[in-house]
PDB file of C-alpha atoms in Angstrom:
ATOM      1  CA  UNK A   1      -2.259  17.038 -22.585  1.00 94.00           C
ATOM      2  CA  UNK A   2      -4.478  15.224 -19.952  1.00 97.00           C
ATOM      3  CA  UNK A   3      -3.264  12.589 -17.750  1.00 98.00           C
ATOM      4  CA  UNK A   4      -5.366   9.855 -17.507  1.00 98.00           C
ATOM      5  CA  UNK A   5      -5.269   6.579 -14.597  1.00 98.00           C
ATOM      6  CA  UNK A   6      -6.552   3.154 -14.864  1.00 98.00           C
ATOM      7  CA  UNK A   7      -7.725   0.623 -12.262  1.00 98.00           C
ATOM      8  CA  UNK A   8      -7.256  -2.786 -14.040  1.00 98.00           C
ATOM      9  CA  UNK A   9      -8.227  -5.990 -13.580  1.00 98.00           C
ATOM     10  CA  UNK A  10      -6.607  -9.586 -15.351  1.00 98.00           C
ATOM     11  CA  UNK A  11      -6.110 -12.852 -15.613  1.00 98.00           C
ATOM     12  CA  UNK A  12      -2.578 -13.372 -16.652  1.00 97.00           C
ATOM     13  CA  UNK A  13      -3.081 -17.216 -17.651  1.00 97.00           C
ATOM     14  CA  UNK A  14      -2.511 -16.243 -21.503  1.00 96.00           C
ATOM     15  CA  UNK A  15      -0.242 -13.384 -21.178  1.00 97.00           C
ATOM     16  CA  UNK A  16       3.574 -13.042 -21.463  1.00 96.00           C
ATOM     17  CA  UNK A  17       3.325 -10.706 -18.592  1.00 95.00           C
ATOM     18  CA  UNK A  18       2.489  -6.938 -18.009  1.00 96.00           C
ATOM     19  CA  UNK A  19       5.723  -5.879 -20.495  1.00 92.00           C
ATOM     20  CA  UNK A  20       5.485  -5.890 -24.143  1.00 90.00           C
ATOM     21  CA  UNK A  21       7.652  -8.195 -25.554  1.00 88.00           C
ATOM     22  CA  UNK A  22       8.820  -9.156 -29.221  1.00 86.00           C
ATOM     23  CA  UNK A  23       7.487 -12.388 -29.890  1.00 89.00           C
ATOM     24  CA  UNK A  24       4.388 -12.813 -27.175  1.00 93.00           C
ATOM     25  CA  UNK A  25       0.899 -11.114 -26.173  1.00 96.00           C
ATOM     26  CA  UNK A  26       1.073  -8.805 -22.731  1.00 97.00           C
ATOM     27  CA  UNK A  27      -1.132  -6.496 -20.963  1.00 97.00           C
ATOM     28  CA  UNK A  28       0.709  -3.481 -22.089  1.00 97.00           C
ATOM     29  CA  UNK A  29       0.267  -4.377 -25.330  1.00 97.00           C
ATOM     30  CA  UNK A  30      -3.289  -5.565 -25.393  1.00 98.00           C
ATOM     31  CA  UNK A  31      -4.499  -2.231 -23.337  1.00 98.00           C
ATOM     32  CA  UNK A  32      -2.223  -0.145 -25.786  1.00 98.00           C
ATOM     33  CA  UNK A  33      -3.848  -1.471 -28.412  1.00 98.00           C
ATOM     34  CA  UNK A  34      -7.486  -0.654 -27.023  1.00 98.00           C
ATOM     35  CA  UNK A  35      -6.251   2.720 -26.099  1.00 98.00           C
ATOM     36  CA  UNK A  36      -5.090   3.623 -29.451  1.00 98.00           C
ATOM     37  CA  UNK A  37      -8.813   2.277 -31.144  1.00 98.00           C
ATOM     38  CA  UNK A  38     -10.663   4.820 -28.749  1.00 98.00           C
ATOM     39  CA  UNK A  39      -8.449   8.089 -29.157  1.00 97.00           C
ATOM     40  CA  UNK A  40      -6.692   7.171 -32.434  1.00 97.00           C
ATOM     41  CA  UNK A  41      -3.156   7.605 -30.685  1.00 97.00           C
ATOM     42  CA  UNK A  42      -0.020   5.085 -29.685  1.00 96.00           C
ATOM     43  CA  UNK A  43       0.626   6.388 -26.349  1.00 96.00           C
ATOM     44  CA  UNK A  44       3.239   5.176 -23.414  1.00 96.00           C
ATOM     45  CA  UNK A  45       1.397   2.938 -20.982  1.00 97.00           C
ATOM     46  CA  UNK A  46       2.828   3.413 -17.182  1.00 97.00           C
ATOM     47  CA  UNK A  47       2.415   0.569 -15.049  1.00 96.00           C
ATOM     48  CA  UNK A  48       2.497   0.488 -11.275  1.00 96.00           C
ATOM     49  CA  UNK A  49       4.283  -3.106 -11.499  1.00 91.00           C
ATOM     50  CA  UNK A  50       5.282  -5.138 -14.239  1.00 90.00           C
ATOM     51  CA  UNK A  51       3.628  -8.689 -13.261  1.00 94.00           C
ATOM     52  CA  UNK A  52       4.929 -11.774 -14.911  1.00 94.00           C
ATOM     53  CA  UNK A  53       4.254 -13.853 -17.282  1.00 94.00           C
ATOM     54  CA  UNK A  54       1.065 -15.735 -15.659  1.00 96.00           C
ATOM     55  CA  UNK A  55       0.724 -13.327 -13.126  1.00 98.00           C
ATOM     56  CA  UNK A  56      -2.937 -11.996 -12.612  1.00 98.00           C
ATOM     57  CA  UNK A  57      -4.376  -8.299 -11.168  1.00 98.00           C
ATOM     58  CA  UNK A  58      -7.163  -7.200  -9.420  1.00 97.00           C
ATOM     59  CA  UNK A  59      -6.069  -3.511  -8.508  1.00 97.00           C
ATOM     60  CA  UNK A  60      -3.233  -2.750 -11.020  1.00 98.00           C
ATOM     61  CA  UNK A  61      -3.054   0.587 -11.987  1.00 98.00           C
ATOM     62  CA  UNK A  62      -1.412   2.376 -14.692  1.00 98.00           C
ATOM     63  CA  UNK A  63      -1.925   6.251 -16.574  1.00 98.00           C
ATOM     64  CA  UNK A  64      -1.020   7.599 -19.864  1.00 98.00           C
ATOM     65  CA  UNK A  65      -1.145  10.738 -21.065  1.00 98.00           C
ATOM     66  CA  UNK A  66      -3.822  12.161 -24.324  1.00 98.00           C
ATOM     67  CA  UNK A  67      -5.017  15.113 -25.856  1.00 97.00           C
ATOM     68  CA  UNK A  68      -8.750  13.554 -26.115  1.00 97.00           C
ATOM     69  CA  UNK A  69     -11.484  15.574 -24.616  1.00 95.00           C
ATOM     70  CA  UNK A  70     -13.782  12.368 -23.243  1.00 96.00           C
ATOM     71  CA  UNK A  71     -14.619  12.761 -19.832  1.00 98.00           C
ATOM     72  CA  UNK A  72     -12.450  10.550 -17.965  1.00 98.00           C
ATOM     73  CA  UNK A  73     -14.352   7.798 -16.541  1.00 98.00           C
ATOM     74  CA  UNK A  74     -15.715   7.203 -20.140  1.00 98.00           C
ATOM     75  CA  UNK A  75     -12.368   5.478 -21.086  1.00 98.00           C
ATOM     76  CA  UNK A  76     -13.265   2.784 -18.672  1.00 98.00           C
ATOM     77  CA  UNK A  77     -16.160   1.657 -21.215  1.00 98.00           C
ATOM     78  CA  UNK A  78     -15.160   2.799 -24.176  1.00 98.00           C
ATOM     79  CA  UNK A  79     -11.936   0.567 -23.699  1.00 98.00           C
ATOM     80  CA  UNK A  80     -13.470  -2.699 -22.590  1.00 98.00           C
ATOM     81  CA  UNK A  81     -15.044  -2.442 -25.688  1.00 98.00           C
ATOM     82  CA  UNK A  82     -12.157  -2.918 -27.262  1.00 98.00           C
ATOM     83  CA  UNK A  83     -10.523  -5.796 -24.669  1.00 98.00           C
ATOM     84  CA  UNK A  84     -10.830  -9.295 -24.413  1.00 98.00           C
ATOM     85  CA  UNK A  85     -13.251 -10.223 -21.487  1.00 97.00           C
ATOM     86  CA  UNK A  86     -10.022 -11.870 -19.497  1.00 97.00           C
ATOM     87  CA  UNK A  87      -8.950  -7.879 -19.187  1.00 98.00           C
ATOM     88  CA  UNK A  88     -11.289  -5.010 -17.927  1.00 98.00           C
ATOM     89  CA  UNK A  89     -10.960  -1.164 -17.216  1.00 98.00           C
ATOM     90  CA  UNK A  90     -12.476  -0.896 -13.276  1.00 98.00           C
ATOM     91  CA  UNK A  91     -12.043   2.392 -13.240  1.00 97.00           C
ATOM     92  CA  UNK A  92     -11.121   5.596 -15.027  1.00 98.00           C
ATOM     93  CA  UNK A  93     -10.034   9.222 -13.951  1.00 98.00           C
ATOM     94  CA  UNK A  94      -8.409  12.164 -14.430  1.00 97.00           C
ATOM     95  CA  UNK A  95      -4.922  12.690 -12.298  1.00 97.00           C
ATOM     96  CA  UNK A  96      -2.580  15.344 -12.082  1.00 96.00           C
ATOM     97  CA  UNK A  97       0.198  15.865 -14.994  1.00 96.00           C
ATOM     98  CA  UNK A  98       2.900  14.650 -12.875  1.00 96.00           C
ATOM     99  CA  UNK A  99       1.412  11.816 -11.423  1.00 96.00           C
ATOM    100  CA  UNK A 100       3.491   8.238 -12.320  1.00 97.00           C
ATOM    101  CA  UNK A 101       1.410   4.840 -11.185  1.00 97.00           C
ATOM    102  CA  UNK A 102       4.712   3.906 -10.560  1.00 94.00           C
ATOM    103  CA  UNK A 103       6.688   6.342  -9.147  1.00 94.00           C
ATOM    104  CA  UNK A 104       3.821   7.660  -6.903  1.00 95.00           C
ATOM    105  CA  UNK A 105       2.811   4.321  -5.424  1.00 95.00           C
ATOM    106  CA  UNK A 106       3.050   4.266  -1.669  1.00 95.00           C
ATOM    107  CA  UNK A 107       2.030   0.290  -1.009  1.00 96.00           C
ATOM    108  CA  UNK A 108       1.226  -2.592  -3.183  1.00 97.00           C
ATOM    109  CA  UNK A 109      -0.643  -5.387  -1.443  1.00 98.00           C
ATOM    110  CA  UNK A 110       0.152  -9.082  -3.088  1.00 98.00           C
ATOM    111  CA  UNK A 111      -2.001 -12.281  -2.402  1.00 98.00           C
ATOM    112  CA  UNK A 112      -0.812 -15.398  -2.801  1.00 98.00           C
ATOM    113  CA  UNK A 113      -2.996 -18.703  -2.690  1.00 98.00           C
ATOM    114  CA  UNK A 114      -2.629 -22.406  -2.215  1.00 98.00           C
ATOM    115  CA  UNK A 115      -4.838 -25.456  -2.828  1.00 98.00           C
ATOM    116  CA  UNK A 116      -4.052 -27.336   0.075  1.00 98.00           C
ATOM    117  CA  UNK A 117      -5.813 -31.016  -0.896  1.00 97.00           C
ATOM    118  CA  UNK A 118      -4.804 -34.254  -2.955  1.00 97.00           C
ATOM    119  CA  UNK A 119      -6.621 -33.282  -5.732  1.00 97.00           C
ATOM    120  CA  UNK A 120      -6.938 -29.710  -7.508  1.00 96.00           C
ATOM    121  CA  UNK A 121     -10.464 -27.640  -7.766  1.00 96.00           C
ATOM    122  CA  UNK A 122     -10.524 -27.092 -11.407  1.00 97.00           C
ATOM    123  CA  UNK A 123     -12.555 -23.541 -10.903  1.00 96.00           C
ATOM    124  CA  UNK A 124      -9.917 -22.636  -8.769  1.00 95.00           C
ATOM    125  CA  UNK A 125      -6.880 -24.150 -10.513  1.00 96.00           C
ATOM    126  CA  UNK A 126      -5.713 -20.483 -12.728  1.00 96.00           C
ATOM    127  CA  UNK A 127      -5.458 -18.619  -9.497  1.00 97.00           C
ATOM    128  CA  UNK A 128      -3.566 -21.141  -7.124  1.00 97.00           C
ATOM    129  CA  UNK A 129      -0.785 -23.378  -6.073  1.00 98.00           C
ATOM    130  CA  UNK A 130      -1.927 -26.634  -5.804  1.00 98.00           C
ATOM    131  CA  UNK A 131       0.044 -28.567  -2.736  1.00 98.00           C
ATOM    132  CA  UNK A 132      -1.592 -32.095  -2.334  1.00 97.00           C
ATOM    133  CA  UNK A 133      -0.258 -32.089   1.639  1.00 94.00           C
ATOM    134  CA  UNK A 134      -1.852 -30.502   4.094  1.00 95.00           C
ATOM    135  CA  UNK A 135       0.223 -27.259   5.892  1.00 98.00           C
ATOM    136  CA  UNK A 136       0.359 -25.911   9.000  1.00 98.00           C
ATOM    137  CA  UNK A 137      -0.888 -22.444   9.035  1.00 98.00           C
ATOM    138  CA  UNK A 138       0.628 -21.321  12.832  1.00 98.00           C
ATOM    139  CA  UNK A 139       4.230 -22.787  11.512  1.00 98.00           C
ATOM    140  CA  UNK A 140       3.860 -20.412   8.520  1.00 98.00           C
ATOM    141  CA  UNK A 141       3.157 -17.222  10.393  1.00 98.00           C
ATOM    142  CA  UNK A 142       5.715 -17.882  13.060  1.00 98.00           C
ATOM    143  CA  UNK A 143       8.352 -17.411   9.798  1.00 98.00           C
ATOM    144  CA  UNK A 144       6.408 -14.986   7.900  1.00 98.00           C
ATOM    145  CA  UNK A 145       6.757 -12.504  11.203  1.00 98.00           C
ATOM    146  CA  UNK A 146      10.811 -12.040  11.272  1.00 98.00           C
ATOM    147  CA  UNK A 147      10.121 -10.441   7.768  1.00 98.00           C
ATOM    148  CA  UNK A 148       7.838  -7.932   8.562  1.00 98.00           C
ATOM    149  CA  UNK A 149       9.536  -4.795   8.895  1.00 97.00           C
ATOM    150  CA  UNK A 150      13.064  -2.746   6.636  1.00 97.00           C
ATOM    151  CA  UNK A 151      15.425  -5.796   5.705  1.00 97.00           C
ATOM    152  CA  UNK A 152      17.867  -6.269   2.959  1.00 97.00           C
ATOM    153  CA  UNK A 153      15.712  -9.001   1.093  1.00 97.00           C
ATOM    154  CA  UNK A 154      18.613 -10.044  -1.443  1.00 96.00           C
ATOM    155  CA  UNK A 155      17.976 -13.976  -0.334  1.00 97.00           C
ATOM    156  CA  UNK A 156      14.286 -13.054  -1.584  1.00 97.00           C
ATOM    157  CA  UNK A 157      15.498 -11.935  -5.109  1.00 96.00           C
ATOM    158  CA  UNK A 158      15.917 -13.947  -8.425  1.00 92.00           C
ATOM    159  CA  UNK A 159      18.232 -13.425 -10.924  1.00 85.00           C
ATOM    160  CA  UNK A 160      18.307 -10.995 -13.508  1.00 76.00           C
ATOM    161  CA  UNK A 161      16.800  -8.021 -11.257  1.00 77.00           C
ATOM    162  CA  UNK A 162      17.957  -4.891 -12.201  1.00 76.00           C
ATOM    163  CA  UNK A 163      17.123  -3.222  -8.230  1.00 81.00           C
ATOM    164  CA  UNK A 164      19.676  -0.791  -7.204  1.00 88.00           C
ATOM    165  CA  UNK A 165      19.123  -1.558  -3.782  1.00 94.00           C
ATOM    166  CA  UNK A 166      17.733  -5.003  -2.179  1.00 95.00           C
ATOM    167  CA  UNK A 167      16.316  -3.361   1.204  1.00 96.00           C
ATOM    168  CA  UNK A 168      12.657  -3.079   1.246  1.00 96.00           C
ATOM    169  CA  UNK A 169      10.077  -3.117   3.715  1.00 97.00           C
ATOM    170  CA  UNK A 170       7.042  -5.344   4.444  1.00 97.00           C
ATOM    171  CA  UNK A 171       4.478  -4.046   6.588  1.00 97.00           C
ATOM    172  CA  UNK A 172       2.127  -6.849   7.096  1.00 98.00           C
ATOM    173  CA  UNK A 173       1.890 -10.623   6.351  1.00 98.00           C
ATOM    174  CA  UNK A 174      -1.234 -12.490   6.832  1.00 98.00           C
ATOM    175  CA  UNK A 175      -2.113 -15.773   6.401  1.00 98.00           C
ATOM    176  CA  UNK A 176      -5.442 -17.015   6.273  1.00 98.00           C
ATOM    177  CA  UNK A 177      -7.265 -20.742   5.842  1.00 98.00           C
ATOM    178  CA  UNK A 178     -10.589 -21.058   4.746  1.00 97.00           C
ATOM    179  CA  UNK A 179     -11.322 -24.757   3.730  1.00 96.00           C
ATOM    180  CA  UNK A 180      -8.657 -26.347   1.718  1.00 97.00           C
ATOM    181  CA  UNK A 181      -7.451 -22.364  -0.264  1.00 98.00           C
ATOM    182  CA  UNK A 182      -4.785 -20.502   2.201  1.00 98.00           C
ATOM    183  CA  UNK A 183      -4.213 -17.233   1.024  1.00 98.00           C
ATOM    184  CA  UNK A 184      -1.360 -15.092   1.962  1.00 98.00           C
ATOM    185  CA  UNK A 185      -1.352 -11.577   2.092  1.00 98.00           C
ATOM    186  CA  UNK A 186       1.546  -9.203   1.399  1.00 98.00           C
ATOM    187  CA  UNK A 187       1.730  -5.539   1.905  1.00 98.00           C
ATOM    188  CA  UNK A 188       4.844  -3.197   1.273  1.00 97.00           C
ATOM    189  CA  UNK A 189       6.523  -0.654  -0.030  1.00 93.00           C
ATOM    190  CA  UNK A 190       7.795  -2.267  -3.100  1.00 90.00           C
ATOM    191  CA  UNK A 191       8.979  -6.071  -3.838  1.00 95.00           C
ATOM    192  CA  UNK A 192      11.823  -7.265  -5.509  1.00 95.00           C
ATOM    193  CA  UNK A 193      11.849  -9.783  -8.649  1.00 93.00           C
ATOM    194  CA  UNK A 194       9.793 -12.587  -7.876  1.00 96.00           C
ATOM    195  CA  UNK A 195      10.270 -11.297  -3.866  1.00 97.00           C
ATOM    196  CA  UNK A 196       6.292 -12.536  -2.820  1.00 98.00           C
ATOM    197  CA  UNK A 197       6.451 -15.942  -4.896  1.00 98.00           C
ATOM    198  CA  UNK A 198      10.047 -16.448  -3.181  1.00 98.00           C
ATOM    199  CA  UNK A 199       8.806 -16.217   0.030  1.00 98.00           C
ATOM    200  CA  UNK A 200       5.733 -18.083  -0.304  1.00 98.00           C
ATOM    201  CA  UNK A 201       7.474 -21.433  -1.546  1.00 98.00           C
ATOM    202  CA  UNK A 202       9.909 -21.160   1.502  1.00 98.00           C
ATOM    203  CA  UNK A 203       6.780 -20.846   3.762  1.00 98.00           C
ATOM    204  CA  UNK A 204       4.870 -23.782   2.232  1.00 98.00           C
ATOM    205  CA  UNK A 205       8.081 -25.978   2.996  1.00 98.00           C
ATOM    206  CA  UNK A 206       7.948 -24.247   6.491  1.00 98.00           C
ATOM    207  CA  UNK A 207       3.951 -25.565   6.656  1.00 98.00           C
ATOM    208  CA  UNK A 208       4.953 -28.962   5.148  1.00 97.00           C
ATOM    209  CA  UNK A 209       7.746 -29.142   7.649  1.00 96.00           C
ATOM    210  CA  UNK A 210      10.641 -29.369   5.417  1.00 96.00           C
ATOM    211  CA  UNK A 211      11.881 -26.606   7.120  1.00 97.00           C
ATOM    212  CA  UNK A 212      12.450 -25.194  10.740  1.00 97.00           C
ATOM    213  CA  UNK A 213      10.212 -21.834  10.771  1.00 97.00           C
ATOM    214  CA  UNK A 214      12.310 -21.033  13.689  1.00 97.00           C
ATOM    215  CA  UNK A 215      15.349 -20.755  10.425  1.00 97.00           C
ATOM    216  CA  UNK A 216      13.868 -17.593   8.715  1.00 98.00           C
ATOM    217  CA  UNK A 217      16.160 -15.350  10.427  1.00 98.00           C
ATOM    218  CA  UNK A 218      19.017 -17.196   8.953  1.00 98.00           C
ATOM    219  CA  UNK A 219      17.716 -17.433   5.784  1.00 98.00           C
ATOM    220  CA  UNK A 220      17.014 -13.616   5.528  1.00 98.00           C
ATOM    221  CA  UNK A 221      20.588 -13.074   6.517  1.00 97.00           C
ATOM    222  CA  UNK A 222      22.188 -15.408   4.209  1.00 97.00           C
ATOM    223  CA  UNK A 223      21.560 -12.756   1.421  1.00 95.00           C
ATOM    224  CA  UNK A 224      21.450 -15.304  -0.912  1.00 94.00           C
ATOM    225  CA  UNK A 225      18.884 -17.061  -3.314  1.00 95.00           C
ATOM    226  CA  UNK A 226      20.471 -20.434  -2.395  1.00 96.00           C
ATOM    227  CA  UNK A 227      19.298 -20.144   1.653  1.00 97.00           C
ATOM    228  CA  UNK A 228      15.782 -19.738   0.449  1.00 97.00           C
ATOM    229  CA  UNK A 229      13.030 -22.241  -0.890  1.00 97.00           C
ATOM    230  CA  UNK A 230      11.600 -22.814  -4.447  1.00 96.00           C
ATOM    231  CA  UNK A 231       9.671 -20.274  -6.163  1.00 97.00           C
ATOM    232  CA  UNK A 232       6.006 -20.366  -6.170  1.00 98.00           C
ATOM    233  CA  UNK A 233       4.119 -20.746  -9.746  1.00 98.00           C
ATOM    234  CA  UNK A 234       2.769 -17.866 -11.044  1.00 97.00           C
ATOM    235  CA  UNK A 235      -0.240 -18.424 -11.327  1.00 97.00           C
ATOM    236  CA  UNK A 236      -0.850 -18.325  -7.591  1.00 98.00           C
ATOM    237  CA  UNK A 237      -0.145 -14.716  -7.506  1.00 98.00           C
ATOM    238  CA  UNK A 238      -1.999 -11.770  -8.117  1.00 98.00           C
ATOM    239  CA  UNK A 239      -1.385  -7.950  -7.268  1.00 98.00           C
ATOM    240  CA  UNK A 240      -4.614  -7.189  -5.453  1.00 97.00           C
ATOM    241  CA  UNK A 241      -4.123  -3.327  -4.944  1.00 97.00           C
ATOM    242  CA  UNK A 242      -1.790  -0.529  -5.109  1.00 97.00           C
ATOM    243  CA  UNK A 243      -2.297   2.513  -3.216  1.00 96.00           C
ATOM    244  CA  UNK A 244      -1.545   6.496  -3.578  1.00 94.00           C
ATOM    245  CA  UNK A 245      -2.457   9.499  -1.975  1.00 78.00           C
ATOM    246  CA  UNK A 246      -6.128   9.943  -1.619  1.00 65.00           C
ATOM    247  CA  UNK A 247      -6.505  12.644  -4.170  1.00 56.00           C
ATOM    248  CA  UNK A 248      -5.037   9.840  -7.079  1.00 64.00           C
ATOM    249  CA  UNK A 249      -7.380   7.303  -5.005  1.00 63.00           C
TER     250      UNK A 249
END
C-alpha cells in the first residue's frame, strides 16, 4: 500500500467546507470522488485542517493511502482531470507509510484579508472582508503582538470545538497594507475553531478604534468568547501553507 500526499489549492465560495457532510458539497468529497475515478478505489482522505464552510486554500495538504502503481506526481494531473477548475492538485508525491498531513504538521500559516474602502472590488470580493472605514494598521499590530507566543487562547475559540486543550502558540503575526487590501498573516502551531477569524474581527475593531489595542492582554485573559470581537466572514480566510519536515516537503 503506497502513501500518497497532495498540495491543494481552492476556492471555498461553493463548498460546505473541507468535511463531508450529509446534505452539502465539500472538498473531501469532491477530491474523493476524483480519486476514486483515477484508481477505481473509495479511499480515506486525511486533511491537514478541516477549513470551513467558505473557507479557501492555497497550500492545504492532505494523503491517502492506494495500491495503484502510477508514479506519484501523475495523480496531480490525472486528478484535475477529474475536478472542477475552482479545485486543483499543485502537487503530488510519494511519502512515507506513516506519514499523517495532520498529525505530522509542524506550522500552518493563515492569511486573512480586508477591503478597506466604501465600496467593494468585485474581483476581489470572494477572498476578503470588506470594511467600508478606513483602519489603522500600527493600532492593529500593537494588539496583534501580546499574542504572539504559548497562551491559553480559550477567549479565541467558538463554540462547539471539540480541542482537548485551548493553549496554542503563535509564532508570528504580520500585518501588511498595500492600497486599500490589508492582509494579515498568521503562523502557528495549530489554531483553534475559528481561532484566526476570531482574532482578526477583534483587530479590525482595534483599527476602527472601537477598541483600546492597549486591552488585548485583558481580553486574552478573560478566557472567554464574550471579551473578544465578532468573527470575521469566511471568506476572508484562506490557509496559505502548512509545513512538515523537509523530506514530506
Amino acid at each position: 500500500m503506497r502513501n500518497i500526499a497532495l498540495v491543494i489549492a481552492y476556492k471555498g465560495t461553493r463548498y460546505a467546507g473541507w468535511q463531508r457532510q450529509q446534505n452539502a458539497v465539500s472538498i473531501d468529497e469532491t477530491i474523493g470522488d476524483a480519486i476514486a475515478a483515477v484508481t477505481g478505489e473509495r479511499v480515506t482522505l486525511y486533511g491537514a485542517g478541516r477549513t470551513d464552510a467558505g473557507v479557501h486554500a492555497r497550500g492545504q495538504r492532505a494523503n491517502f493511502k492506494t495500491r495503484v502503481r502510477m508514479p506519484a506526481d501523475r495523480f496531480a494531473p490525472a486528478l484535475n482531470a477529474h475536478l472542477p477548475r475552482d479545485i486543483r492538485i499543485q502537487k503530488s508525491f510519494e511519502v512515507p507509510a506513516d506519514f499523517h498531513s495532520r498529525y505530522g504538521a509542524k506550522e500552518k500559516t493563515y492569511c486573512y484579508r480586508v477591503w478597506a474602502a466604501p465600496v467593494a472590488d468585485p474581483l476581489t470580493d470572494d477572498f476578503c472582508w470588506h470594511v467600508r472605514f478606513p483602519l489603522n494598521v500600527d493600532a492593529m499590530r500593537r494588539g496583534a503582538a501580546v499574542l504572539v507566543g504559548t497562551h491559553d487562547f480559550k477567549t479565541f475559540m467558538a463554540s462547539g470545538s471539540g480541542a482537548k486543550t485551548t493553549v496554542r502558540r503563535i509564532d508570528a503575526i504580520g500585518i501588511e497594507q498595500k492600497g486599500r487590501m490589508i492582509t494579515f498573516t498568521f503562523c502557528g502551531t495549530g489554531f483553534l475553531y475559528n481561532m484566526v477569524r476570531i482574532i482578526a474581527g477583534t483587530l479590525v475593531e482595534m483599527g476602527s478604534g472601537r477598541r483600546d489595542p492597549e486591552s488585548m492582554a485583558a481580553i486574552l485573559a478573560a478566557k472567554g468568547r464574550t471579551a473578544a470581537g465578532a468573527t470575521a466572514p469566511a471568506r476572508g480566510l484562506t490557509l496559505e501553507a502548512v509545513a512538515y519536515g523537509e523530506e514530506n516537503d
